[in-house]
Short mmCIF file of C-alpha atoms in Angstrom, two decimals:
data_model
loop_
_atom_site.label_atom_id
_atom_site.label_comp_id
_atom_site.label_asym_id
_atom_site.label_seq_id
_atom_site.Cartn_x
_atom_site.Cartn_y
_atom_site.Cartn_z
CA ARG A 1 -57.52 -2.68 -60.70
CA ASP A 2 -54.31 -1.97 -58.51
CA LYS A 3 -51.75 -5.12 -58.09
CA PRO A 4 -51.59 -6.63 -54.80
CA ARG A 5 -48.66 -4.50 -53.18
CA CYS A 6 -48.30 -7.68 -49.75
CA TYR A 7 -48.25 -11.45 -49.87
CA LEU A 8 -49.13 -13.71 -47.17
CA LYS A 9 -46.84 -16.94 -46.94
CA ILE A 10 -47.88 -19.46 -44.30
CA CYS A 11 -44.85 -21.37 -43.74
CA THR A 12 -44.28 -24.82 -41.80
CA ILE A 13 -40.96 -25.29 -39.82
CA PRO A 14 -38.85 -28.74 -41.07
CA ARG A 15 -40.09 -32.38 -39.33
CA ASP A 16 -36.21 -32.66 -38.43
CA LEU A 17 -35.37 -29.10 -37.04
CA ASN A 18 -35.14 -28.99 -33.45
CA VAL A 19 -36.75 -25.30 -31.64
CA ASP A 20 -36.80 -26.58 -28.73
CA SER A 21 -33.66 -25.70 -27.29
CA HIS A 22 -31.10 -22.50 -26.89
CA TRP A 23 -29.70 -23.06 -30.46
CA PRO A 24 -31.96 -24.50 -33.41
CA VAL A 25 -30.84 -27.41 -34.14
CA ARG A 26 -31.37 -29.60 -37.75
CA THR A 27 -29.59 -33.41 -37.11
CA LYS A 28 -28.13 -35.56 -40.70
CA HIS A 29 -27.92 -38.92 -39.53
CA LEU A 30 -25.37 -40.98 -41.48
CA GLN A 31 -25.29 -44.67 -41.35
CA GLY A 32 -23.09 -46.70 -41.15
CA ILE A 33 -19.74 -43.02 -41.48
CA THR A 34 -17.73 -41.58 -38.95
CA VAL A 35 -17.13 -37.64 -39.86
CA HIS A 36 -13.94 -36.20 -38.96
CA HIS A 37 -13.47 -33.01 -40.43
CA VAL A 38 -16.44 -30.47 -41.50
CA VAL A 39 -16.31 -27.36 -43.67
CA TYR A 40 -18.12 -25.06 -45.15
CA HIS A 41 -18.65 -23.76 -49.01
CA PRO A 42 -19.84 -20.26 -48.92
CA PRO A 43 -20.17 -19.91 -53.01
CA SER A 44 -22.51 -23.02 -53.55
CA GLY A 45 -23.99 -23.14 -49.67
CA CYS A 46 -22.46 -26.88 -49.35
CA HIS A 47 -20.79 -29.24 -47.00
CA LEU A 48 -17.80 -31.17 -47.66
CA ILE A 49 -16.52 -33.84 -44.73
CA ILE A 50 -13.57 -35.87 -44.16
CA SER A 51 -15.68 -39.55 -43.66
CA SER A 52 -14.30 -43.31 -43.28
CA ALA A 53 -15.87 -46.19 -42.88
CA ASN A 54 -14.92 -49.75 -41.96
CA GLU A 55 -15.20 -52.32 -44.91
CA GLU A 56 -13.35 -55.91 -44.98
CA MET A 57 -10.29 -55.87 -46.66
CA ASP A 58 -9.16 -57.11 -50.43
CA GLU A 59 -8.10 -60.77 -50.11
CA GLU A 60 -5.31 -59.92 -52.44
CA ARG A 61 -4.35 -57.26 -49.73
CA LYS A 62 -4.66 -59.56 -46.61
CA PRO A 63 -1.20 -60.96 -45.24
CA GLU A 64 -0.33 -64.40 -45.73
CA GLY A 65 -0.80 -67.62 -43.95
CA PHE A 66 -3.97 -65.45 -42.31
CA LEU A 67 -6.33 -67.44 -41.13
CA GLU A 68 -9.98 -68.48 -43.15
CA GLY A 69 -13.62 -69.88 -42.03
CA ASP A 70 -15.42 -68.90 -38.27
CA VAL A 71 -13.39 -66.14 -37.67
CA PRO A 72 -13.98 -62.58 -36.81
CA LEU A 73 -13.68 -60.30 -40.20
CA LEU A 74 -10.91 -58.26 -41.32
CA LEU A 75 -11.59 -54.59 -41.49
CA GLU A 76 -9.44 -51.58 -42.71
CA GLN A 77 -10.62 -47.69 -42.25
CA ARG A 78 -11.18 -46.49 -45.63
CA TYR A 79 -11.10 -42.73 -46.09
CA GLN A 80 -13.71 -40.55 -48.57
CA LEU A 81 -14.72 -36.40 -49.44
CA GLN A 82 -18.51 -36.47 -49.98
CA LEU A 83 -19.56 -33.48 -50.89
CA LEU A 84 -23.58 -32.52 -48.61
CA ALA A 85 -25.92 -30.47 -51.39
CA PRO A 86 -27.77 -27.81 -49.62
CA TYR A 87 -30.63 -27.45 -48.05
CA THR A 88 -30.90 -31.19 -47.81
CA LEU A 89 -27.56 -32.21 -46.65
CA ASP A 90 -27.32 -34.93 -49.37
CA VAL A 91 -25.03 -37.15 -49.95
CA ILE A 92 -24.19 -36.03 -53.74
CA ASP A 93 -20.26 -36.33 -54.87
CA THR A 94 -17.30 -38.69 -53.43
CA HIS A 95 -13.70 -38.91 -53.12
CA PRO A 96 -12.20 -41.73 -51.91
CA PHE A 97 -8.60 -42.05 -51.04
CA ASP A 98 -6.11 -44.12 -51.69
CA TYR A 99 -7.20 -47.44 -48.91
CA VAL A 100 -5.02 -50.32 -51.02
CA ASN A 101 -1.41 -48.37 -49.51
CA GLY A 102 -3.27 -46.93 -46.67
CA GLU A 103 -3.67 -43.24 -47.43
CA GLN A 104 -5.56 -41.37 -44.09
CA ALA A 105 -6.66 -37.30 -44.46
CA LEU A 106 -5.95 -35.98 -41.43
CA CYS A 107 -6.74 -32.04 -42.51
CA LEU A 108 -9.80 -30.49 -44.78
CA GLN A 109 -10.03 -26.54 -44.83
CA LEU A 110 -11.24 -23.73 -47.00
CA VAL A 111 -8.69 -21.89 -48.46
CA HIS A 112 -8.92 -18.50 -50.98
CA LEU A 113 -5.44 -18.70 -52.84
CA LYS A 114 -4.36 -15.89 -55.53
CA ASN A 115 -4.91 -16.29 -58.60
CA THR A 116 -1.85 -15.88 -61.10
CA ARG A 117 -3.99 -14.93 -63.75
CA ASN A 118 -6.33 -12.25 -62.08
CA PRO A 119 -4.24 -10.97 -59.06
CA ASP A 120 -7.40 -9.41 -57.43
CA VAL A 121 -9.69 -11.92 -57.38
CA LEU A 122 -9.56 -15.22 -54.70
CA LEU A 123 -10.12 -18.79 -55.86
CA PRO A 124 -11.93 -20.49 -53.50
CA LEU A 125 -10.49 -23.87 -53.24
CA ILE A 126 -10.54 -26.87 -50.30
CA ALA A 127 -7.44 -28.16 -49.71
CA VAL A 128 -6.89 -31.63 -47.71
CA GLY A 129 -4.01 -32.82 -46.18
CA THR A 130 -3.26 -36.72 -46.39
CA GLY A 131 -0.71 -39.02 -44.59
CA PHE A 132 -0.03 -42.65 -45.18
CA VAL A 133 0.16 -46.05 -42.74
CA ASN A 134 3.55 -47.50 -43.88
CA GLY A 135 4.34 -50.17 -40.64
CA GLU A 136 6.95 -49.75 -38.09
CA SER A 137 9.39 -51.19 -40.42
CA GLU A 138 12.96 -48.98 -39.90
CA ALA A 139 12.70 -48.99 -43.62
CA ALA A 140 9.40 -47.68 -43.90
CA ARG A 141 8.82 -44.15 -44.21
CA ALA A 142 5.46 -41.07 -43.09
CA THR A 143 4.74 -39.76 -46.05
CA GLY A 144 1.52 -37.68 -47.39
CA ARG A 145 -0.29 -35.35 -49.75
CA VAL A 146 -2.12 -32.22 -50.50
CA TYR A 147 -5.03 -31.68 -52.47
CA VAL A 148 -7.05 -29.53 -53.64
CA TYR A 149 -10.82 -29.61 -54.62
CA GLU A 150 -13.39 -27.68 -57.08
CA VAL A 151 -16.56 -27.07 -55.90
CA SER A 152 -18.69 -26.27 -59.61
CA GLU A 153 -21.78 -26.19 -60.82
CA VAL A 154 -23.44 -28.57 -62.87
CA VAL A 155 -24.40 -27.10 -65.83
CA GLY A 156 -28.12 -29.27 -66.90
CA LEU A 157 -28.56 -30.40 -63.50
CA GLU A 158 -31.34 -28.94 -61.18
CA GLY A 159 -31.03 -29.48 -57.16
CA LEU A 160 -33.87 -29.66 -54.99
CA GLU A 161 -36.70 -26.98 -55.87
CA GLY A 162 -34.69 -25.72 -59.21
CA ARG A 163 -31.77 -25.22 -57.26
CA ALA A 164 -28.12 -25.44 -58.74
CA SER A 165 -26.10 -28.94 -58.31
CA TYR A 166 -22.63 -28.99 -57.48
CA LYS A 167 -19.94 -31.46 -57.36
CA VAL A 168 -15.95 -31.78 -56.72
CA LYS A 169 -14.02 -31.84 -59.06
CA GLN A 170 -10.07 -32.21 -57.69
CA VAL A 171 -7.12 -29.90 -59.98
CA PHE A 172 -4.75 -30.94 -58.06
CA SER A 173 -2.57 -33.59 -56.11
CA SER A 174 0.48 -33.69 -55.26
CA ALA A 175 0.94 -37.35 -56.62
CA ASP A 176 1.20 -36.47 -59.66
CA LEU A 177 4.73 -34.70 -58.44
CA GLN A 178 6.28 -36.57 -55.57
CA ASP A 179 4.83 -37.78 -52.22
CA ILE A 180 5.09 -35.03 -49.65
CA LYS A 181 7.45 -36.89 -47.56
CA ALA A 182 6.01 -36.68 -43.73
CA PRO A 183 2.34 -36.58 -43.78
CA VAL A 184 0.11 -33.75 -43.75
CA THR A 185 -1.96 -32.60 -40.31
CA ALA A 186 -2.59 -29.17 -40.70
CA ILE A 187 -3.62 -26.21 -43.55
CA CYS A 188 -4.70 -22.65 -43.62
CA GLN A 189 -4.07 -19.82 -45.79
CA LEU A 190 -1.76 -17.03 -45.34
CA GLU A 191 -2.78 -13.77 -47.45
CA GLY A 192 -3.55 -15.30 -50.95
CA TYR A 193 -1.09 -18.68 -50.05
CA MET A 194 -1.52 -21.50 -48.86
CA LEU A 195 0.48 -22.91 -45.62
CA VAL A 196 1.03 -26.53 -44.81
CA ALA A 197 2.17 -28.45 -41.29
CA GLN A 198 4.36 -31.86 -42.32
CA GLY A 199 6.15 -33.50 -40.66
CA PRO A 200 7.72 -35.35 -38.29
CA ASN A 201 9.57 -38.30 -40.75
CA PRO A 202 12.43 -40.04 -38.69
CA GLY A 203 14.17 -38.66 -42.00
CA MET A 204 13.42 -34.54 -41.54
CA ILE A 205 15.88 -32.55 -39.36
CA GLY A 206 14.15 -31.12 -36.70
CA GLY A 207 10.34 -32.71 -36.72
CA SER A 208 7.71 -30.67 -38.24
CA LYS A 209 8.65 -27.85 -41.26
CA LEU A 210 6.16 -25.48 -41.98
CA TYR A 211 5.37 -24.35 -45.43
CA VAL A 212 3.77 -21.58 -47.61
CA TYR A 213 3.27 -22.06 -50.96
CA GLU A 214 2.08 -20.08 -53.72
CA TRP A 215 -1.46 -20.98 -56.26
CA VAL A 216 0.69 -20.91 -59.95
CA GLU A 217 -0.75 -21.73 -63.22
CA GLU A 218 -3.36 -24.20 -61.46
CA LYS A 219 0.03 -25.55 -59.09
CA LEU A 220 1.46 -25.26 -55.56
CA VAL A 221 5.40 -23.82 -55.18
CA GLY A 222 6.71 -23.63 -52.65
CA ARG A 223 8.24 -19.44 -51.46
CA ALA A 224 8.96 -20.12 -47.70
CA PHE A 225 9.38 -23.10 -45.06
CA PHE A 226 10.35 -22.63 -40.83
CA ASP A 227 11.47 -25.27 -39.05
CA ALA A 228 9.10 -26.59 -36.49
CA HIS A 229 9.16 -28.57 -33.35
CA LEU A 230 7.67 -32.62 -32.38
CA TYR A 231 4.53 -31.95 -34.19
CA ILE A 232 1.70 -29.19 -35.40
CA THR A 233 -1.24 -30.28 -34.69
CA THR A 234 -3.77 -26.84 -35.13
CA LEU A 235 -2.79 -23.79 -37.52
CA LYS A 236 -4.78 -20.24 -37.57
CA THR A 237 -3.96 -16.77 -39.57
CA ILE A 238 -4.55 -13.75 -39.25
CA LYS A 239 -3.46 -11.05 -41.50
CA CYS A 240 0.19 -11.37 -41.79
CA PHE A 241 0.45 -13.03 -38.19
CA ILE A 242 0.40 -16.79 -37.65
CA ILE A 243 0.19 -19.50 -34.63
CA CYS A 244 0.45 -22.61 -34.46
CA GLY A 245 0.16 -25.17 -31.60
CA ASP A 246 2.21 -28.18 -31.43
CA VAL A 247 1.64 -31.75 -29.13
CA HIS A 248 4.78 -30.68 -26.70
CA HIS A 249 5.82 -27.35 -27.35
CA SER A 250 2.82 -25.28 -26.78
CA ILE A 251 1.97 -22.43 -28.95
CA HIS A 252 4.49 -20.48 -31.15
CA LEU A 253 3.68 -17.00 -33.06
CA LEU A 254 4.91 -16.08 -36.52
CA ARG A 255 5.08 -13.30 -39.05
CA TRP A 256 4.97 -13.64 -43.12
CA ARG A 257 6.62 -11.83 -44.42
CA GLU A 258 5.61 -11.90 -48.53
CA ASP A 259 8.51 -8.81 -49.60
CA VAL A 260 10.81 -10.99 -48.89
CA ARG A 261 8.51 -14.49 -48.18
CA MET A 262 10.07 -15.28 -45.48
CA LEU A 263 8.69 -16.64 -41.99
CA HIS A 264 10.43 -14.85 -38.91
CA LEU A 265 8.95 -15.85 -35.63
CA LEU A 266 8.44 -12.79 -33.34
CA ALA A 267 7.54 -14.98 -30.16
CA ARG A 268 6.32 -18.35 -28.14
CA ASP A 269 6.07 -19.88 -24.89
CA PRO A 270 8.33 -21.40 -22.99
CA LEU A 271 6.31 -23.79 -21.16
CA PRO A 272 5.77 -27.65 -22.43
CA LEU A 273 1.90 -27.11 -23.59
CA SER A 274 -0.22 -30.42 -25.51
CA VAL A 275 -1.98 -27.60 -27.57
CA HIS A 276 -5.54 -29.11 -29.17
CA ALA A 277 -7.01 -25.79 -30.83
CA CYS A 278 -6.01 -22.65 -30.82
CA GLU A 279 -7.75 -18.76 -32.26
CA PHE A 280 -7.64 -15.75 -31.82
CA LEU A 281 -8.95 -13.24 -29.92
CA VAL A 282 -9.15 -8.76 -31.14
CA MET A 283 -9.88 -6.33 -28.30
CA GLY A 284 -9.51 -3.15 -30.71
CA SER A 285 -6.07 -2.86 -31.48
CA GLN A 286 -5.02 -5.84 -28.35
CA LEU A 287 -4.35 -8.95 -30.19
CA GLY A 288 -4.41 -12.24 -28.55
CA MET A 289 -3.78 -16.11 -28.44
CA ILE A 290 -5.82 -18.32 -26.95
CA ALA A 291 -5.26 -22.11 -26.76
CA SER A 292 -6.77 -25.39 -25.33
CA ASP A 293 -4.66 -28.24 -24.00
CA ASP A 294 -5.21 -32.43 -23.26
CA GLU A 295 -5.96 -31.27 -19.17
CA LYS A 296 -9.11 -29.76 -19.67
CA ASN A 297 -7.68 -26.16 -19.86
CA VAL A 298 -7.41 -22.74 -21.85
CA GLN A 299 -5.20 -20.07 -21.54
CA ILE A 300 -5.18 -16.05 -23.09
CA PHE A 301 -1.18 -15.13 -24.42
CA ILE A 302 -0.36 -12.09 -25.84
CA PHE A 303 2.78 -10.37 -27.26
CA ASN A 304 3.80 -7.36 -25.86
CA PRO A 305 6.81 -6.30 -26.43
CA ASN A 306 6.75 -2.67 -24.36
CA SER A 307 5.02 -4.60 -21.35
CA PRO A 308 6.99 -4.60 -18.16
CA ASP A 309 6.41 -8.87 -18.26
CA TYR A 310 8.19 -8.98 -21.23
CA ARG A 311 11.00 -12.14 -21.82
CA LYS A 312 12.33 -12.11 -25.52
CA GLN A 313 10.66 -13.49 -27.90
CA GLN A 314 8.84 -14.97 -25.09
CA LEU A 315 4.42 -15.02 -25.23
CA THR A 316 2.67 -13.39 -21.71
CA CYS A 317 -0.05 -15.85 -20.67
CA ARG A 318 -2.80 -13.30 -18.87
CA ALA A 319 -5.49 -15.38 -18.20
CA ASP A 320 -6.33 -19.49 -17.77
CA VAL A 321 -9.71 -21.48 -16.57
CA HIS A 322 -10.51 -24.96 -15.89
CA VAL A 323 -13.07 -25.78 -19.15
CA GLY A 324 -14.00 -29.26 -17.38
CA THR A 325 -13.67 -30.64 -21.27
CA CYS A 326 -11.54 -31.11 -24.12
CA ILE A 327 -11.83 -28.35 -26.76
CA ASN A 328 -10.48 -29.44 -30.62
CA LYS A 329 -12.22 -25.90 -32.88
CA PHE A 330 -12.06 -22.63 -32.00
CA LEU A 331 -13.98 -20.28 -34.89
CA ARG A 332 -13.33 -16.41 -34.79
CA TRP A 333 -16.93 -14.73 -34.53
CA PRO A 334 -16.90 -10.97 -35.29
CA MET A 335 -19.52 -9.17 -31.88
CA PRO A 336 -21.52 -6.22 -32.79
CA LEU A 337 -19.27 -3.50 -33.40
CA ARG A 338 -18.82 -0.93 -30.39
CA PRO A 339 -17.19 2.75 -31.63
CA HIS A 340 -15.54 3.36 -28.17
CA LEU A 341 -14.20 -0.23 -27.78
CA GLY A 342 -13.37 -0.57 -31.55
CA VAL A 343 -13.05 -4.12 -33.35
CA ARG A 344 -14.14 -7.24 -31.48
CA LEU A 345 -13.44 -10.96 -32.05
CA ALA A 346 -15.38 -13.74 -30.07
CA ALA A 347 -14.08 -17.01 -29.87
CA HIS A 348 -16.87 -20.17 -30.55
CA PHE A 349 -15.41 -23.04 -29.44
CA ALA A 350 -16.93 -26.91 -29.81
CA THR A 351 -16.11 -30.42 -27.24
CA ILE A 352 -15.78 -33.61 -27.87
CA ASP A 353 -18.56 -34.83 -25.79
CA GLY A 354 -21.31 -32.47 -27.85
CA ALA A 355 -21.12 -28.90 -25.78
CA LEU A 356 -21.03 -25.52 -27.74
CA GLY A 357 -19.56 -22.32 -26.01
CA ALA A 358 -17.88 -19.10 -26.41
CA ILE A 359 -15.13 -16.94 -25.36
CA SER A 360 -15.43 -13.62 -25.34
CA PRO A 361 -12.87 -10.15 -24.45
CA LEU A 362 -14.68 -7.97 -22.45
CA SER A 363 -13.56 -3.80 -21.84
CA GLN A 364 -11.64 -3.10 -18.34
CA GLU A 365 -14.26 -1.24 -17.36
CA ALA A 366 -17.22 -3.98 -17.68
CA PHE A 367 -14.38 -6.39 -16.42
CA PHE A 368 -13.77 -5.18 -12.75
CA ARG A 369 -17.57 -4.82 -11.65
CA LEU A 370 -18.39 -8.64 -13.02
CA ARG A 371 -15.60 -9.53 -11.30
CA ALA A 372 -17.34 -7.89 -7.79
CA LEU A 373 -20.28 -9.83 -9.47
CA SER A 374 -18.87 -12.84 -9.58
CA THR A 375 -17.06 -12.26 -5.86
CA LEU A 376 -19.89 -11.29 -4.27
CA LEU A 377 -22.52 -14.68 -5.88
CA VAL A 378 -19.54 -16.89 -4.52
CA THR A 379 -21.36 -16.25 -1.09
CA ALA A 380 -24.17 -15.29 -2.00
CA VAL A 381 -26.00 -17.67 -3.19
CA PRO A 382 -26.45 -21.66 -2.96
CA HIS A 383 -24.20 -23.84 -5.59
CA VAL A 384 -24.90 -27.00 -6.43
CA ALA A 385 -23.92 -29.46 -4.10
CA GLY A 386 -22.40 -26.57 -1.95
CA LEU A 387 -19.50 -26.70 -4.53
CA ASN A 388 -17.29 -24.22 -5.05
CA PRO A 389 -17.18 -22.81 -8.20
CA ARG A 390 -14.28 -20.59 -8.54
CA THR A 391 -11.91 -23.75 -7.55
CA TRP A 392 -13.79 -25.66 -9.94
CA ARG A 393 -12.10 -22.58 -12.55
CA LEU A 394 -8.99 -22.72 -11.00
CA PHE A 395 -6.01 -23.18 -14.05
CA ARG A 396 -4.84 -27.34 -13.49
CA PRO A 397 -1.23 -27.93 -14.86
CA THR A 398 -0.08 -31.23 -15.93
CA LEU A 399 3.36 -30.72 -14.14
CA SER A 400 3.98 -28.32 -10.95
CA MET A 401 2.92 -24.52 -11.60
CA LYS A 402 6.15 -22.35 -13.09
CA ARG A 403 4.69 -19.66 -13.27
CA ARG A 404 1.52 -17.43 -11.12
CA TYR A 405 -1.63 -17.73 -11.63
CA ALA A 406 -3.52 -15.17 -13.93
CA LYS A 407 -7.22 -15.84 -12.61
CA ASN A 408 -8.83 -13.16 -15.53
CA PHE A 409 -11.55 -15.33 -16.90
CA LEU A 410 -14.92 -14.72 -15.51
CA ASP A 411 -17.73 -17.56 -16.00
CA ALA A 412 -20.88 -16.03 -17.12
CA ASN A 413 -22.76 -19.52 -16.26
CA LEU A 414 -21.83 -17.73 -12.50
CA LEU A 415 -22.73 -14.10 -13.85
CA GLY A 416 -26.43 -15.90 -15.30
CA ARG A 417 -27.66 -16.90 -11.72
CA TYR A 418 -28.25 -12.32 -11.27
CA LEU A 419 -30.33 -12.27 -13.16
CA HIS A 420 -32.98 -14.81 -11.60
CA LEU A 421 -32.75 -13.37 -8.58
CA ASP A 422 -35.71 -11.47 -6.70
CA LEU A 423 -34.42 -7.73 -6.49
CA ALA A 424 -34.64 -6.85 -3.18
CA LEU A 425 -31.01 -8.92 -3.58
CA GLN A 426 -30.75 -8.03 -6.95
CA MET A 427 -30.52 -4.01 -5.07
CA GLN A 428 -28.78 -5.53 -2.33
CA LEU A 429 -25.50 -7.01 -4.16
CA ALA A 430 -25.88 -3.48 -5.97
CA PHE A 431 -25.10 -1.39 -3.48
CA ALA A 432 -22.63 -3.95 -2.45
CA LEU A 433 -20.55 -3.18 -5.66
CA ARG A 434 -21.34 0.46 -5.13
CA HIS A 435 -22.88 0.54 -9.22
CA PRO A 436 -26.27 0.56 -9.90
CA ARG A 437 -28.14 -1.92 -11.10
CA ASP A 438 -28.93 -0.97 -14.31
CA ALA A 439 -24.99 -1.30 -15.42
CA ILE A 440 -24.39 -4.41 -14.00
CA LEU A 441 -27.83 -5.51 -15.96
CA GLY A 442 -25.80 -3.54 -19.20
CA ASP A 443 -22.73 -5.55 -19.10
CA LEU A 444 -25.12 -8.93 -18.79
CA TYR A 445 -26.73 -7.95 -21.82
CA GLU A 446 -23.66 -6.76 -24.20
CA LEU A 447 -21.81 -9.52 -22.36
CA LEU A 448 -25.13 -11.90 -24.31
CA VAL A 449 -25.45 -10.33 -27.16
CA SER A 450 -22.06 -10.70 -28.00
CA THR A 451 -21.57 -14.03 -28.25
CA LEU A 452 -25.17 -14.72 -30.18
CA ILE A 453 -24.50 -15.78 -33.51
CA THR A 454 -27.40 -14.38 -36.42
#
């Protein structure tokens, strides 16, 4: 008898999966804790989180003269690193930090570091930066630590449905050598090295500092440093280029030269800006830098020494827009490959109020066509409460403007209303633009496909 060549599988959608939204959403409730950072570990499929919980302070650590009896509990925030199992997202391992001395986790990042024993292999490790709350006295100094963890498989222990089980193992701690003389505020990888932002500290000259570490025999060895400004909030890298966002001095573009082991400043934004998050955008051979601030704005900068607007070591702002909410995280994502456009990278973002969005680059031809359509839609269709969407998206600076507005952002929510118009009005708008309707629909379709996560 012939063996069956086809199979019929009957599957069910998990009960905790919500498919009624734009993206399927699965919610995991973590009772009693606050999640500060999340990172995904691809080799194991696990997630690692930095969480904190308010717990009662130990008796021996309570201050002298503390009242007893019917008084509110004296609570303290205790941070910990937790490993979540794949598929179920259950907590399978926990590593607490030194809460006795007031240690708080400030950053969490997956880094791929060079292995000195095998230079062709990059090790996927988890890096955590912390800081200590040492009080406000003049003698108190802000210190920090760097931890490096490894996610390893537990031999002989099975997880869900016979899958492997994992645990977190600490392979390095800067406390074994000496505490860092400043809190660690940001971490990222840099071509097999680890880039660490430290500071500020009253005892340090020049504020924050950037250090480049190499992973040598399960230890971090410093190779280069750079004097930054006040307080670095975010770090991003692409190849040998680095952007760092400062809490007051906007963003800086640096280059890492491995041959001489030096960080070189290429350009910076001369205007003050409180940066919450930053990321790179790529459109063929063009490289852009995107930054969000505390005024709910987004700006895109470029570094082009051949431009007539270029000034020595200054970034040029090419686009700005008011988003209406604070963006605290950007994530690069590759767009569908188009041979005539080259490599393109979009940036998905998350906001502090739980919203998700995307910013993607456009070709020059599609941009001019959609910008003309956006101008017509402002007056061709009614808007909510009669408000003007172009005025709402206008850049809102903290201080008086010291440059011209760079209105090169397009609102996809406004452009999407073209798809919901009747055919006669679509043809009328296309005739006014002197472009075929199919070309406009093709641009909108390309814009929709470019922001999908597959």
